[in-house]
Tab-separated table of C-alpha atoms in Angstrom:
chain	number	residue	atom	x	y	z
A	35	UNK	CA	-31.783	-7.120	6.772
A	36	UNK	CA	-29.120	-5.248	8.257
A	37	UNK	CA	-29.797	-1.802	9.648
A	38	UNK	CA	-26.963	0.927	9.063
A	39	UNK	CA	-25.952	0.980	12.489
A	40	UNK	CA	-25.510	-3.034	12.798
A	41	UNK	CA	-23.664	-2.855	9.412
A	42	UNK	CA	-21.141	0.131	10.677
A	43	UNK	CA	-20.833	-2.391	13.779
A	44	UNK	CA	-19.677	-4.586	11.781
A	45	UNK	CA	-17.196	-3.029	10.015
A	46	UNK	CA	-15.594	-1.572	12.951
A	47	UNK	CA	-15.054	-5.247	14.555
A	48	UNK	CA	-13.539	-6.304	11.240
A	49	UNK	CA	-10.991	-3.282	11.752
A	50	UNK	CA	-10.608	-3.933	14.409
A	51	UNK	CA	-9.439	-7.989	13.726
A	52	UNK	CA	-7.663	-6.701	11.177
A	53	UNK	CA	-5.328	-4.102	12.991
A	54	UNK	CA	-4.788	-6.602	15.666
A	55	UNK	CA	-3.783	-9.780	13.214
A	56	UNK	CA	-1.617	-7.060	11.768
A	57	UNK	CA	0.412	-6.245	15.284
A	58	UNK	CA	0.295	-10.127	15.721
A	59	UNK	CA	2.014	-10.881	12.052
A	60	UNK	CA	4.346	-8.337	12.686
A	61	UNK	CA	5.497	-9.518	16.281
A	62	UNK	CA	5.494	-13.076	15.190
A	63	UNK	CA	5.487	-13.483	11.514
A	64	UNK	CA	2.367	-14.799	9.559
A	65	UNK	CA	3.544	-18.309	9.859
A	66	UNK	CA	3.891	-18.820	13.548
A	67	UNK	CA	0.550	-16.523	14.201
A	68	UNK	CA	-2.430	-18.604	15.846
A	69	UNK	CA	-6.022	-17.420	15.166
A	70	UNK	CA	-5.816	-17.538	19.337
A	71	UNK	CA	-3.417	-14.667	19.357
A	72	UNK	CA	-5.455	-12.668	16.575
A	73	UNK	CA	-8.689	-12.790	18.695
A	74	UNK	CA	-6.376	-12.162	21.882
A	75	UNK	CA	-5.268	-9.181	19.964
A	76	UNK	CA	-8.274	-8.006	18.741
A	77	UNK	CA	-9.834	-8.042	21.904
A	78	UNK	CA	-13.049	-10.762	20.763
A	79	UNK	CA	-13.487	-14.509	21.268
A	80	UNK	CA	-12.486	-16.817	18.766
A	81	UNK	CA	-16.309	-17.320	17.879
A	82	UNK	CA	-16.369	-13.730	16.556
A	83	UNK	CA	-13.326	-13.880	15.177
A	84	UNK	CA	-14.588	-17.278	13.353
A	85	UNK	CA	-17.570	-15.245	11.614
A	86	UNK	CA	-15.545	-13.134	10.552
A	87	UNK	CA	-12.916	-14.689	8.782
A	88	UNK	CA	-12.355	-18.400	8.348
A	89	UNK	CA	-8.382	-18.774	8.860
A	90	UNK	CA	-5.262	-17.237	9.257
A	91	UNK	CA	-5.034	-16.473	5.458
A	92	UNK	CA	-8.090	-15.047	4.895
A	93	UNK	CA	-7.030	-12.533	7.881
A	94	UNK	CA	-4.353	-12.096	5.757
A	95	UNK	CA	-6.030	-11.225	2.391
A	96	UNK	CA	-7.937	-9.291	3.825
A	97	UNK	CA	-5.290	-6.775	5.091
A	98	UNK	CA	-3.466	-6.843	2.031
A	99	UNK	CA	-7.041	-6.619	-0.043
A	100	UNK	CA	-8.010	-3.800	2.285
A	101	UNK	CA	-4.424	-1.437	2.143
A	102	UNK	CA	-3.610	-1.921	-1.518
A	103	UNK	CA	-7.582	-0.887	-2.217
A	104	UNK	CA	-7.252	2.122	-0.042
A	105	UNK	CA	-3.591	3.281	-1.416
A	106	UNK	CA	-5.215	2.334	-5.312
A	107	UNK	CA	-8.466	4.890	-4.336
A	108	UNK	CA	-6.235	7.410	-2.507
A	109	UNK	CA	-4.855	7.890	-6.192
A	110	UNK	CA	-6.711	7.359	-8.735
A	111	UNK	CA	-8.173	10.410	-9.486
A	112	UNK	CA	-4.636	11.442	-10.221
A	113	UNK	CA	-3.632	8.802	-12.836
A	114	UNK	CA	-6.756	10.202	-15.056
A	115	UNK	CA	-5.393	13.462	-14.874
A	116	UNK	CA	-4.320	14.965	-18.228
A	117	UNK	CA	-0.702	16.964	-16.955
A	118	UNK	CA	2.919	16.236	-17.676
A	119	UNK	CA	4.551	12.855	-17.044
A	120	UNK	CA	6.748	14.762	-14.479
A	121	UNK	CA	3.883	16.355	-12.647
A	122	UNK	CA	1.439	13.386	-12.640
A	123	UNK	CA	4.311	10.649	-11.277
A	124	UNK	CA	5.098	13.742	-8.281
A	125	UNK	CA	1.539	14.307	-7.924
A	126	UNK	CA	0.912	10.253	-7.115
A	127	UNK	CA	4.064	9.843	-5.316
A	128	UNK	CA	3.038	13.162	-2.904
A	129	UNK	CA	-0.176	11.548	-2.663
A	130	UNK	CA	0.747	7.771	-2.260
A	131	UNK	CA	3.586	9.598	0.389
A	132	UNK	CA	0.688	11.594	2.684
A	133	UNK	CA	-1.359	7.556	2.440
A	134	UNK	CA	1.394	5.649	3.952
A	135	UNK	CA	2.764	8.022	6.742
A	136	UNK	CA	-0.890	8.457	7.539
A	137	UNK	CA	-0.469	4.358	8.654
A	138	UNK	CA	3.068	2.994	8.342
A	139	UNK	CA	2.279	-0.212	10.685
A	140	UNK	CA	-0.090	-1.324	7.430
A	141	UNK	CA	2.029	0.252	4.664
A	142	UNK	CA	5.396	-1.433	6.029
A	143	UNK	CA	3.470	-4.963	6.471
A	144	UNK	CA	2.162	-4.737	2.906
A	145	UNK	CA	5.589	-3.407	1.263
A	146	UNK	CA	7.388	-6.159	2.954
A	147	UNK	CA	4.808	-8.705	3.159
A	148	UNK	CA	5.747	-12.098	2.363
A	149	UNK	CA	4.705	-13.783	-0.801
A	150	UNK	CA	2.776	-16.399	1.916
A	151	UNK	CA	-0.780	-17.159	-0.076
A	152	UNK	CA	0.701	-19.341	-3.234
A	153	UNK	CA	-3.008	-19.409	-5.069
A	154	UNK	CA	-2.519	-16.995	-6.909
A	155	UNK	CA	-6.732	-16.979	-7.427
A	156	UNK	CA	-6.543	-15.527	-4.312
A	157	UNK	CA	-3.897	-12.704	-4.527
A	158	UNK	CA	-7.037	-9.783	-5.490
A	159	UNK	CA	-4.346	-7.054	-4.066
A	160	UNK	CA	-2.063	-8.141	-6.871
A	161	UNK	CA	-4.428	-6.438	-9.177
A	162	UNK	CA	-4.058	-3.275	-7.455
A	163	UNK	CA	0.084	-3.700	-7.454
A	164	UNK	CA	0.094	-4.473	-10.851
A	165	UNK	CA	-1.776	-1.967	-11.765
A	166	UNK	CA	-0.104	0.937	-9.799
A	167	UNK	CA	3.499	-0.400	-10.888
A	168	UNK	CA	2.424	-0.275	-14.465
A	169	UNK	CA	0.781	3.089	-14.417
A	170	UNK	CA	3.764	4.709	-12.802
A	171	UNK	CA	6.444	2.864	-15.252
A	172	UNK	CA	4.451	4.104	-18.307
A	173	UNK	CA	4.129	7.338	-16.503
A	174	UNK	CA	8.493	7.067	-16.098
A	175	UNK	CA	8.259	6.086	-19.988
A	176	UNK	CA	6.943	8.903	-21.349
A	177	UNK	CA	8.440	11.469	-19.119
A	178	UNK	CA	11.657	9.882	-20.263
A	179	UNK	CA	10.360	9.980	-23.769
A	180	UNK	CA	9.634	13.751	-23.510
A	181	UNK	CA	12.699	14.413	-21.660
A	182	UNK	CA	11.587	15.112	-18.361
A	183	UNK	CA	13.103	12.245	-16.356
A	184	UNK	CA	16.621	11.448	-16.594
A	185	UNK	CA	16.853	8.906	-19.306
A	186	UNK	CA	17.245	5.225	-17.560
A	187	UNK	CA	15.670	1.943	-17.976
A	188	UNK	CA	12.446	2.825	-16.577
A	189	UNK	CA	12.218	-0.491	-14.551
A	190	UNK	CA	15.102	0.359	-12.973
A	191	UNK	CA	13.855	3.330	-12.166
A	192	UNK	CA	10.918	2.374	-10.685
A	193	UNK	CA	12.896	-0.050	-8.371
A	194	UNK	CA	15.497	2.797	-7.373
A	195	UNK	CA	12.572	4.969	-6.244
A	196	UNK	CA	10.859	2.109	-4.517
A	197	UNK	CA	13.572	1.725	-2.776
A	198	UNK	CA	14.011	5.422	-2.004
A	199	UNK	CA	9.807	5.555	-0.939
A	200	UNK	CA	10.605	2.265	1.296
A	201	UNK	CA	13.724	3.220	2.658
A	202	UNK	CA	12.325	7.095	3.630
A	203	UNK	CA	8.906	6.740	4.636
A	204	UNK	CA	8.315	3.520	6.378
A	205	UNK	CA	11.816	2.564	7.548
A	206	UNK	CA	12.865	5.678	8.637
A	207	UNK	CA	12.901	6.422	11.835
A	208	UNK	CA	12.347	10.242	11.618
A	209	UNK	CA	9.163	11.883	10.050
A	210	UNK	CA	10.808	13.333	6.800
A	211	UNK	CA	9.510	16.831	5.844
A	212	UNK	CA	7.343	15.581	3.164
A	213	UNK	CA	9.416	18.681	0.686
A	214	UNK	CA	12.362	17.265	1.645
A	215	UNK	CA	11.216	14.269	0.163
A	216	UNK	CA	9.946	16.050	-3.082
A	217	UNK	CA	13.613	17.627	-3.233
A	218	UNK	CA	14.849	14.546	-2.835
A	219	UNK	CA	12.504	12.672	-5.543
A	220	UNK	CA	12.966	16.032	-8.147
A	221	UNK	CA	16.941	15.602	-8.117
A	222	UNK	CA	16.104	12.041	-8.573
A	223	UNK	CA	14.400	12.306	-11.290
A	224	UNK	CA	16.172	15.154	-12.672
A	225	UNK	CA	17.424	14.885	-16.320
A	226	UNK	CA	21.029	15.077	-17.211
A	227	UNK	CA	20.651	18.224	-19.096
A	228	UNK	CA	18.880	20.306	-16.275
């Protein structure tokens, strides 16, 4: 058995293989990364690397296991909360905001992450994604229901402000005042009659 000092150990290498295969699929794309340049990376020999993860892909699940879980627990204690369409989606969008500038290496690689692991069987962070996306769009729906979002097709909607989150937090350049990006989201969101 494991003491709690071997398992924290542990965990830490695993981190630590993970942020390196992530500055390794970045540099050189998943499909021309070698488990060589992951252990290179990460600092251990290929042995360690070996008990710790089997190939390439399951490096890769794991990352995209490992941020999706964290972004999913980061929020949802807000989801269950019992407030206004309007304030819940800002109140998970603030949140989900403060998660990825906290690490936008991770947050960019899983927003832009190729679709590269086809089994589907395998694709546990889809759960998470599918989740989130349909939380917020039946968030969208009834604030659009009760008037408090401006009244679009709320798949649409969620795409524009994906594309607004993307574009403003992880591509941009600058750190963005994170009210400037509430402004920003409010006149978004803003219904035609306000």
């Amino acid at each position: 058995m494991l003491s709690k000092r071997q398992k924290e150990e542990r965990s830490i290498r695993k981190k630590t293989i993970l942020n390196g295969a992530l500055k390794v699929f970045k540099s050189y794309g998943i499909e021309k990364t070698t488990m060589d340049e992951i252990a290179i990376e990460s600092g251990f020999g290929k042995a360690t690397l070996y008990y710790y993860f089997a190939s390439k892909d399951e490096v890769f699940i794991a990352i995209m296991e490992d941020g999706w879980q964290q972004l999913w627990e980061g929020i949802e204690h807000l989801i269950i909360t019992d407030t206004k369409p309007r304030k819940k989606f800002m109140s998970i969008i603030k949140k989900m905001a403060e998660i990825v500038k906290s690490d936008k290496n991770l947050y960019g690689f899983l927003f832009t992450a190729p679709n590269h692991i086809q089994d589907e069987t395998k694709q546990i962070w889809k759960t998470y994604q599918e989740r989130l996306y349909a939380i917020l769009k039946s968030i969208i729906e009834e604030g659009i229901k009760k008037e408090e979002f401006i009244n679009l097709n709320s798949g649409m909607l969620m795409k524009a402000i994906g594309g607004l989150f993307h574009g403003l937090l992880i591509e941009n350049q600058q750190d963005l005042d994170q009210k400037e990006f509430e402004l920003m989201l409010q006149n978004f969101l803003r219904p035609e009659n306000d």
